[in-house]
Amino acid sequence: MPISKQDLSFMQRALTLAERGRGRTSPNPMVGAVIVRDGHIIGEGYHQEVGGPHAEPNAIRAAGTRTRGSTMYVTLEPCSHHGRTPPCADAIIEAGISRVMVAMTDPDKRVTGAGIERMREADITVGVGLLEAETRHLNRSYIHHRQTGEPFTLLKMAQTLDGRIATKTGHSQWITGEEARRHGHQLRSEADAVLVGIGTVLADNPQLTVRHVEGRQPRRIILDSGARTPISSHILNAEAPTTVCVTDAAPQDRIKSLLDAGAEMLVLPTDSDNHIDLNALKRELGAQQILTLMIEGGSQITTAFLKARAVDQITCFIAPLIMGAGLEVVGNLDTTDVSQAIRLHKTKIEQLGNDFLLTGQPIYAPPITTSPHHHITTY
């Protein structure tokens, strides 16, 4: 199917619309749709929030009675099954739209190819693949979850230029400036869950809530195999749901106290060293429709997830400070040769006030140990 500059422009507009749903559509994807007739946009829409109408019916509603013979540009294959809303493919057919440009097929097994097939059976011309790479990047958490059953895991770090997250006395507020902290809260608002270890809870008593920007409150997840979380902890306030992950060795009276304080408890299996099994954790979170999991530390948890090769993206805030002796952001990864180091690709650097933000995807070297187990050893 021939692709014109107008096609690219209208699909780019659909992508821009889809972006507006960021942080509000999970566990659904972000989707935008534009309807064009005679070279002019007659209707557009996006998926605004989970449970609400999808992008396609929103665009059709905006176009009114002018849809017959028009072209729709939509960033994801229209659904063909009944979920929270009726099938979008049926709405397109009923609207008399004659041509549909789809950025990418839906990886959800309930949809994949079925929506496109239904439209083609209705004699609608369907093209697939326009701005697919950009759409995949936008919905990388959704795609990862549908393909693996596990959340897309983002590791967030904030460090000095020499790789410290606290002084040797444990003081850490504030390493980065206000603009970087605000950006960190924006990332937090876009995640389904944020995770820290019991060490961070005991040392810092964090709230783990979204405060400096508007947005939803993610679930707070604490790795606490022994149920040591104090009842007075900020993470047990009512501002956001909290899950405390323990093992079956945790004292029952402590579990009951945390339940009474409003926490949800998740009992997970252990690995060969009697520590929480990270793979079991990610499978369970995926089953709970957690699409994006953000790891917020501390150092031991950061190290554990990197050793487990359980991180899909790294976001590192770097302050132009040199602290010297102090708590390092990453601990021992058993690296004995530079070739064993974790490297980042698809990197991007931007400046936030006086700080810098580096993002990238980790590339893990071949395994450096014959042990099949990866362990968290300090919580």
Short mmCIF file of C-alpha atoms in Angstrom, two decimals:
data_model
loop_
_atom_site.label_atom_id
_atom_site.label_comp_id
_atom_site.label_asym_id
_atom_site.label_seq_id
_atom_site.Cartn_x
_atom_site.Cartn_y
_atom_site.Cartn_z
CA MET A 1 0.00 0.00 0.00
CA PRO A 2 1.52 3.39 -0.99
CA ILE A 3 2.38 5.65 1.94
CA SER A 4 2.23 9.43 1.57
CA LYS A 5 3.64 12.27 3.64
CA GLN A 6 0.08 12.94 4.75
CA ASP A 7 -0.19 9.38 6.04
CA LEU A 8 2.93 9.89 8.15
CA SER A 9 1.67 13.22 9.43
CA PHE A 10 -1.72 11.87 10.48
CA MET A 11 -0.22 8.81 12.18
CA GLN A 12 2.20 11.08 14.03
CA ARG A 13 -0.81 13.04 15.24
CA ALA A 14 -2.37 9.79 16.46
CA LEU A 15 0.83 9.01 18.38
CA THR A 16 0.80 12.46 19.95
CA LEU A 17 -2.77 11.88 21.09
CA ALA A 18 -1.90 8.44 22.49
CA GLU A 19 0.81 10.01 24.65
CA ARG A 20 -1.85 12.00 26.50
CA GLY A 21 -3.01 8.81 28.20
CA ARG A 22 0.38 8.16 29.81
CA GLY A 23 0.06 6.98 33.39
CA ARG A 24 -3.74 6.51 33.22
CA THR A 25 -4.48 3.60 30.89
CA SER A 26 -2.66 0.63 32.47
CA PRO A 27 -3.19 -2.28 32.18
CA ASN A 28 -4.41 -1.14 28.76
CA PRO A 29 -2.07 0.38 26.17
CA MET A 30 -1.89 4.04 25.17
CA VAL A 31 -3.76 4.46 21.88
CA GLY A 32 -4.59 7.43 19.67
CA ALA A 33 -6.85 7.61 16.61
CA VAL A 34 -7.40 10.20 13.88
CA ILE A 35 -10.13 10.17 11.19
CA VAL A 36 -9.43 11.97 7.93
CA ARG A 37 -11.63 12.81 4.96
CA ASP A 38 -10.54 14.71 1.87
CA GLY A 39 -7.21 15.46 3.49
CA HIS A 40 -8.69 17.04 6.62
CA ILE A 41 -9.07 15.71 10.15
CA ILE A 42 -12.75 15.30 10.98
CA GLY A 43 -12.39 13.52 14.30
CA GLU A 44 -9.75 12.41 16.75
CA GLY A 45 -9.53 10.73 20.13
CA TYR A 46 -7.37 8.74 22.51
CA HIS A 47 -7.78 6.21 25.30
CA GLN A 48 -8.04 8.54 28.28
CA GLU A 49 -8.22 6.11 31.20
CA VAL A 50 -8.68 2.44 31.97
CA GLY A 51 -12.34 1.48 31.88
CA GLY A 52 -13.24 4.38 29.59
CA PRO A 53 -13.95 4.34 25.84
CA HIS A 54 -11.07 3.39 23.56
CA ALA A 55 -9.46 5.78 21.11
CA GLU A 56 -11.44 4.60 18.06
CA PRO A 57 -14.99 5.20 19.36
CA ASN A 58 -13.85 8.53 20.81
CA ALA A 59 -12.63 9.60 17.37
CA ILE A 60 -15.77 8.28 15.67
CA ARG A 61 -17.95 10.17 18.13
CA ALA A 62 -15.99 13.37 17.45
CA ALA A 63 -16.40 12.94 13.67
CA GLY A 64 -20.17 12.57 13.91
CA THR A 65 -21.96 11.61 10.68
CA ARG A 66 -19.01 12.29 8.35
CA THR A 67 -17.14 9.00 8.78
CA ARG A 68 -18.44 7.09 5.74
CA GLY A 69 -15.64 6.69 3.18
CA SER A 70 -13.01 8.19 5.49
CA THR A 71 -9.58 6.94 6.62
CA MET A 72 -8.68 6.16 10.23
CA TYR A 73 -5.12 6.27 11.58
CA VAL A 74 -4.78 4.30 14.80
CA THR A 75 -1.65 3.43 16.74
CA LEU A 76 -2.72 -0.10 17.76
CA GLU A 77 -4.81 -2.78 16.10
CA PRO A 78 -8.50 -2.23 16.97
CA CYS A 79 -9.78 -4.87 19.37
CA SER A 80 -12.21 -7.54 18.20
CA HIS A 81 -13.38 -8.91 21.55
CA HIS A 82 -15.72 -7.78 24.30
CA GLY A 83 -13.83 -6.51 27.35
CA ARG A 84 -14.70 -3.47 29.43
CA THR A 85 -15.93 -1.93 26.16
CA PRO A 86 -17.41 -3.31 22.89
CA PRO A 87 -15.12 -4.32 20.00
CA CYS A 88 -13.56 -1.31 18.30
CA ALA A 89 -13.32 -3.15 14.96
CA ASP A 90 -17.12 -3.41 14.90
CA ALA A 91 -17.46 0.33 15.62
CA ILE A 92 -15.18 1.11 12.66
CA ILE A 93 -17.20 -1.13 10.36
CA GLU A 94 -20.49 0.39 11.49
CA ALA A 95 -19.11 3.89 10.94
CA GLY A 96 -18.48 3.13 7.27
CA ILE A 97 -14.77 3.91 7.42
CA SER A 98 -13.20 2.54 4.23
CA ARG A 99 -9.45 2.64 4.99
CA VAL A 100 -7.58 2.02 8.23
CA MET A 101 -3.88 2.57 8.83
CA VAL A 102 -2.62 0.64 11.87
CA ALA A 103 0.79 1.31 13.41
CA MET A 104 1.18 -2.18 14.88
CA THR A 105 -0.73 -5.37 15.64
CA ASP A 106 -1.82 -5.94 19.23
CA PRO A 107 0.37 -8.51 21.06
CA ASP A 108 -2.57 -9.48 23.29
CA LYS A 109 -3.49 -13.06 22.36
CA ARG A 110 -7.17 -12.13 22.41
CA VAL A 111 -6.62 -9.64 19.61
CA THR A 112 -3.52 -10.39 17.53
CA GLY A 113 -4.59 -10.21 13.89
CA ALA A 114 -8.28 -10.77 14.63
CA GLY A 115 -9.21 -7.09 14.53
CA ILE A 116 -7.41 -6.60 11.22
CA GLU A 117 -9.02 -9.72 9.77
CA ARG A 118 -12.49 -8.61 10.82
CA MET A 119 -12.06 -5.24 9.12
CA ARG A 120 -10.68 -6.79 5.94
CA GLU A 121 -13.62 -9.21 5.83
CA ALA A 122 -15.82 -6.09 5.82
CA ASP A 123 -13.96 -4.85 2.70
CA ILE A 124 -12.00 -2.21 4.59
CA THR A 125 -8.51 -1.54 3.22
CA VAL A 126 -6.07 -2.07 6.08
CA GLY A 127 -2.38 -1.14 6.18
CA VAL A 128 -0.07 -2.14 9.03
CA GLY A 129 3.36 -0.92 10.14
CA LEU A 130 3.30 2.87 9.76
CA LEU A 131 5.46 4.33 12.60
CA GLU A 132 5.58 0.91 14.24
CA ALA A 133 8.92 1.47 15.98
CA GLU A 134 7.69 4.66 17.62
CA THR A 135 4.49 2.96 18.74
CA ARG A 136 6.40 0.02 20.19
CA HIS A 137 8.55 2.39 22.21
CA LEU A 138 5.49 4.21 23.53
CA ASN A 139 3.84 0.98 24.67
CA ARG A 140 6.96 -0.99 25.59
CA SER A 141 5.61 -1.88 29.04
CA TYR A 142 2.34 -3.18 27.61
CA ILE A 143 4.12 -5.18 24.90
CA HIS A 144 6.64 -6.64 27.35
CA HIS A 145 3.88 -7.72 29.72
CA ARG A 146 1.78 -9.32 26.99
CA GLN A 147 4.79 -11.20 25.63
CA THR A 148 6.36 -12.35 28.92
CA GLY A 149 3.62 -12.15 31.53
CA GLU A 150 5.97 -10.03 33.66
CA PRO A 151 6.23 -6.27 34.26
CA PHE A 152 8.62 -4.07 32.35
CA THR A 153 11.16 -3.27 35.08
CA LEU A 154 12.66 0.20 35.29
CA LEU A 155 15.60 0.77 37.64
CA LYS A 156 15.75 4.37 38.88
CA MET A 157 18.98 5.59 40.46
CA ALA A 158 20.05 9.00 41.77
CA GLN A 159 23.76 9.39 42.43
CA THR A 160 26.70 11.72 42.67
CA LEU A 161 29.29 11.98 39.94
CA ASP A 162 31.40 9.41 41.79
CA GLY A 163 28.54 6.93 42.16
CA ARG A 164 27.40 7.57 45.73
CA ILE A 165 23.81 7.64 47.02
CA ALA A 166 24.64 8.70 50.58
CA THR A 167 27.57 9.86 52.70
CA LYS A 168 29.44 7.42 54.92
CA THR A 169 27.10 8.49 57.74
CA GLY A 170 24.02 7.67 55.64
CA HIS A 171 22.94 11.25 54.84
CA SER A 172 21.36 11.48 51.37
CA GLN A 173 18.92 14.44 51.17
CA TRP A 174 19.17 15.90 48.69
CA ILE A 175 21.68 14.66 46.13
CA THR A 176 19.75 15.92 43.12
CA GLY A 177 17.96 19.23 42.64
CA GLU A 178 14.29 20.11 42.51
CA GLU A 179 13.85 19.64 38.76
CA ALA A 180 15.36 16.16 38.83
CA ARG A 181 13.22 15.19 41.84
CA ARG A 182 10.10 16.43 40.08
CA HIS A 183 10.99 14.33 37.04
CA GLY A 184 11.48 11.33 39.31
CA HIS A 185 7.98 11.80 40.70
CA GLN A 186 6.64 12.00 37.16
CA LEU A 187 8.22 8.62 36.43
CA ARG A 188 6.73 7.30 39.65
CA SER A 189 3.25 8.46 38.62
CA GLU A 190 3.57 6.54 35.33
CA ALA A 191 4.51 3.26 37.02
CA ASP A 192 2.02 0.71 38.27
CA ALA A 193 4.20 -0.09 41.27
CA VAL A 194 7.38 1.17 42.97
CA LEU A 195 9.63 -1.18 44.91
CA VAL A 196 12.19 -0.77 47.69
CA GLY A 197 13.74 -3.11 50.22
CA ILE A 198 13.25 -3.21 53.96
CA GLY A 199 16.67 -1.57 54.39
CA THR A 200 15.40 1.60 52.73
CA VAL A 201 12.22 1.57 54.81
CA LEU A 202 14.17 1.24 58.06
CA ALA A 203 16.83 3.82 57.12
CA ASP A 204 14.77 6.49 55.33
CA ASN A 205 11.09 5.87 56.20
CA PRO A 206 10.05 6.96 52.66
CA GLN A 207 6.49 7.76 51.58
CA LEU A 208 6.91 6.49 48.00
CA THR A 209 3.98 8.64 46.89
CA VAL A 210 3.59 11.08 44.00
CA ARG A 211 3.83 14.59 45.43
CA HIS A 212 5.57 17.08 43.12
CA VAL A 213 3.41 16.43 40.05
CA GLU A 214 -0.18 15.46 39.39
CA GLY A 215 -0.79 11.79 38.71
CA ARG A 216 -2.02 8.53 40.11
CA GLN A 217 -0.46 6.89 43.12
CA PRO A 218 1.34 3.63 42.27
CA ARG A 219 1.26 0.55 44.47
CA ARG A 220 4.12 0.48 46.97
CA ILE A 221 5.97 -2.85 47.19
CA ILE A 222 8.35 -3.65 50.03
CA LEU A 223 10.70 -6.64 49.93
CA ASP A 224 10.71 -7.65 53.57
CA SER A 225 11.20 -11.40 53.99
CA GLY A 226 10.98 -11.22 57.79
CA ALA A 227 8.02 -8.79 58.04
CA ARG A 228 10.14 -6.22 59.87
CA THR A 229 8.32 -3.17 58.45
CA PRO A 230 7.42 -0.89 61.39
CA ILE A 231 3.70 -0.26 61.82
CA SER A 232 4.46 3.46 62.06
CA SER A 233 6.12 3.54 58.61
CA HIS A 234 4.98 6.17 56.13
CA ILE A 235 4.47 3.46 53.53
CA LEU A 236 1.51 2.20 55.58
CA ASN A 237 -0.44 5.44 55.28
CA ALA A 238 -3.66 5.49 53.29
CA GLU A 239 -2.33 7.57 50.40
CA ALA A 240 -1.55 4.53 48.22
CA PRO A 241 -1.91 0.75 48.46
CA THR A 242 1.04 -1.15 49.90
CA THR A 243 2.14 -4.75 49.43
CA VAL A 244 4.71 -6.24 51.79
CA CYS A 245 6.46 -9.28 50.30
CA VAL A 246 7.52 -11.90 52.83
CA THR A 247 8.52 -15.55 52.96
CA ASP A 248 6.69 -18.28 54.82
CA ALA A 249 9.32 -17.95 57.57
CA ALA A 250 8.02 -14.50 58.55
CA PRO A 251 6.50 -14.40 62.06
CA GLN A 252 2.72 -14.74 61.90
CA ASP A 253 2.15 -12.08 64.54
CA ARG A 254 4.12 -9.57 62.44
CA ILE A 255 2.13 -10.50 59.35
CA LYS A 256 -1.12 -9.98 61.27
CA SER A 257 0.05 -6.59 62.53
CA LEU A 258 0.86 -5.44 59.01
CA LEU A 259 -2.48 -6.72 57.72
CA ASP A 260 -4.24 -4.84 60.52
CA ALA A 261 -2.31 -1.71 59.53
CA GLY A 262 -3.76 -1.92 56.01
CA ALA A 263 -0.96 -3.64 54.09
CA GLU A 264 -1.54 -6.45 51.66
CA MET A 265 0.77 -9.38 52.24
CA LEU A 266 2.36 -11.45 49.49
CA VAL A 267 4.06 -14.67 50.56
CA LEU A 268 6.67 -15.71 48.01
CA PRO A 269 8.87 -18.79 47.63
CA THR A 270 12.54 -18.66 48.44
CA ASP A 271 15.60 -19.54 46.45
CA SER A 272 18.32 -21.94 47.57
CA ASP A 273 19.71 -19.33 49.99
CA ASN A 274 16.33 -18.74 51.66
CA HIS A 275 15.81 -15.32 50.07
CA ILE A 276 12.82 -14.13 48.07
CA ASP A 277 12.85 -15.56 44.55
CA LEU A 278 12.92 -12.56 42.20
CA ASN A 279 11.56 -14.52 39.26
CA ALA A 280 8.57 -15.64 41.33
CA LEU A 281 8.06 -12.02 42.41
CA LYS A 282 7.94 -10.74 38.83
CA ARG A 283 5.59 -13.52 37.72
CA GLU A 284 3.22 -12.73 40.57
CA LEU A 285 3.26 -9.00 39.86
CA GLY A 286 2.60 -9.69 36.19
CA ALA A 287 -0.39 -11.85 37.14
CA GLN A 288 -1.67 -8.87 39.14
CA GLN A 289 -1.58 -6.74 35.97
CA ILE A 290 1.46 -4.72 37.03
CA LEU A 291 2.80 -3.58 33.65
CA THR A 292 5.52 -1.20 34.84
CA LEU A 293 7.58 -1.86 37.97
CA MET A 294 9.98 0.85 39.11
CA ILE A 295 12.84 -0.16 41.40
CA GLU A 296 13.81 2.75 43.65
CA GLY A 297 16.54 1.13 45.76
CA GLY A 298 18.47 0.99 47.93
CA SER A 299 21.88 -0.25 46.96
CA GLN A 300 21.31 -3.89 47.91
CA ILE A 301 18.05 -4.14 45.99
CA THR A 302 19.59 -2.38 42.98
CA THR A 303 22.48 -4.83 43.04
CA ALA A 304 20.20 -7.84 43.41
CA PHE A 305 18.02 -6.93 40.44
CA LEU A 306 21.05 -6.26 38.24
CA LYS A 307 22.66 -9.56 39.25
CA ALA A 308 19.38 -11.30 38.45
CA ARG A 309 19.34 -9.62 35.01
CA ALA A 310 15.85 -8.50 35.95
CA VAL A 311 16.10 -4.87 34.77
CA ASP A 312 14.76 -3.78 31.38
CA GLN A 313 15.64 -0.08 31.51
CA ILE A 314 17.89 2.09 33.64
CA THR A 315 17.17 5.72 34.46
CA CYS A 316 20.03 7.37 36.30
CA PHE A 317 19.96 10.91 37.71
CA ILE A 318 23.52 12.20 38.10
CA ALA A 319 24.28 15.19 40.30
CA PRO A 320 27.55 17.11 39.69
CA LEU A 321 28.75 16.31 43.20
CA ILE A 322 31.82 14.43 44.38
CA MET A 323 31.23 12.85 47.76
CA GLY A 324 34.19 10.56 48.26
CA ALA A 325 33.67 7.74 50.74
CA GLY A 326 30.01 6.80 51.06
CA LEU A 327 27.32 4.33 50.10
CA GLU A 328 27.74 3.23 46.49
CA VAL A 329 24.76 3.01 44.15
CA VAL A 330 25.61 -0.54 43.03
CA GLY A 331 27.40 -3.16 45.08
CA ASN A 332 29.38 -6.23 44.08
CA LEU A 333 28.30 -7.74 40.76
CA ASP A 334 31.14 -10.29 40.79
CA THR A 335 32.73 -8.52 37.84
CA THR A 336 36.36 -9.49 37.31
CA ASP A 337 36.78 -8.33 33.71
CA VAL A 338 35.51 -5.24 31.88
CA SER A 339 33.88 -7.53 29.32
CA GLN A 340 31.54 -8.76 32.08
CA ALA A 341 30.21 -5.26 32.81
CA ILE A 342 26.59 -4.36 32.11
CA ARG A 343 26.54 -1.98 29.17
CA LEU A 344 23.76 0.39 28.18
CA HIS A 345 22.58 0.91 24.62
CA LYS A 346 19.99 3.20 23.08
CA THR A 347 21.21 5.77 25.57
CA LYS A 348 19.90 9.29 25.94
CA ILE A 349 21.23 12.15 28.07
CA GLU A 350 19.35 15.30 29.04
CA GLN A 351 19.96 18.09 31.51
CA LEU A 352 17.51 18.79 34.34
CA GLY A 353 18.52 21.99 36.11
CA ASN A 354 22.07 21.39 37.28
CA ASP A 355 21.71 17.60 37.08
CA PHE A 356 21.81 15.10 34.24
CA LEU A 357 19.54 12.22 33.35
CA LEU A 358 20.95 9.17 31.57
CA THR A 359 18.58 6.50 30.28
CA GLY A 360 19.36 3.30 28.44
CA GLN A 361 18.66 -0.39 28.05
CA PRO A 362 21.07 -2.82 29.73
CA ILE A 363 22.96 -5.42 27.75
CA TYR A 364 24.04 -8.25 30.00
CA ALA A 365 27.29 -10.10 29.37
CA PRO A 366 27.22 -13.91 29.19
CA PRO A 367 26.74 -15.48 32.64
CA ILE A 368 29.83 -15.36 34.80
CA THR A 369 28.78 -18.10 37.20
CA THR A 370 27.48 -21.61 36.75
CA SER A 371 24.92 -21.15 39.52
CA PRO A 372 21.34 -20.91 38.15
CA HIS A 373 20.25 -18.86 41.16
CA HIS A 374 20.30 -15.10 41.70
CA HIS A 375 19.87 -13.90 45.23
CA ILE A 376 18.93 -10.94 47.34
CA THR A 377 21.25 -11.25 50.31
CA THR A 378 20.67 -8.22 52.52
CA TYR A 379 17.00 -7.84 53.36
#
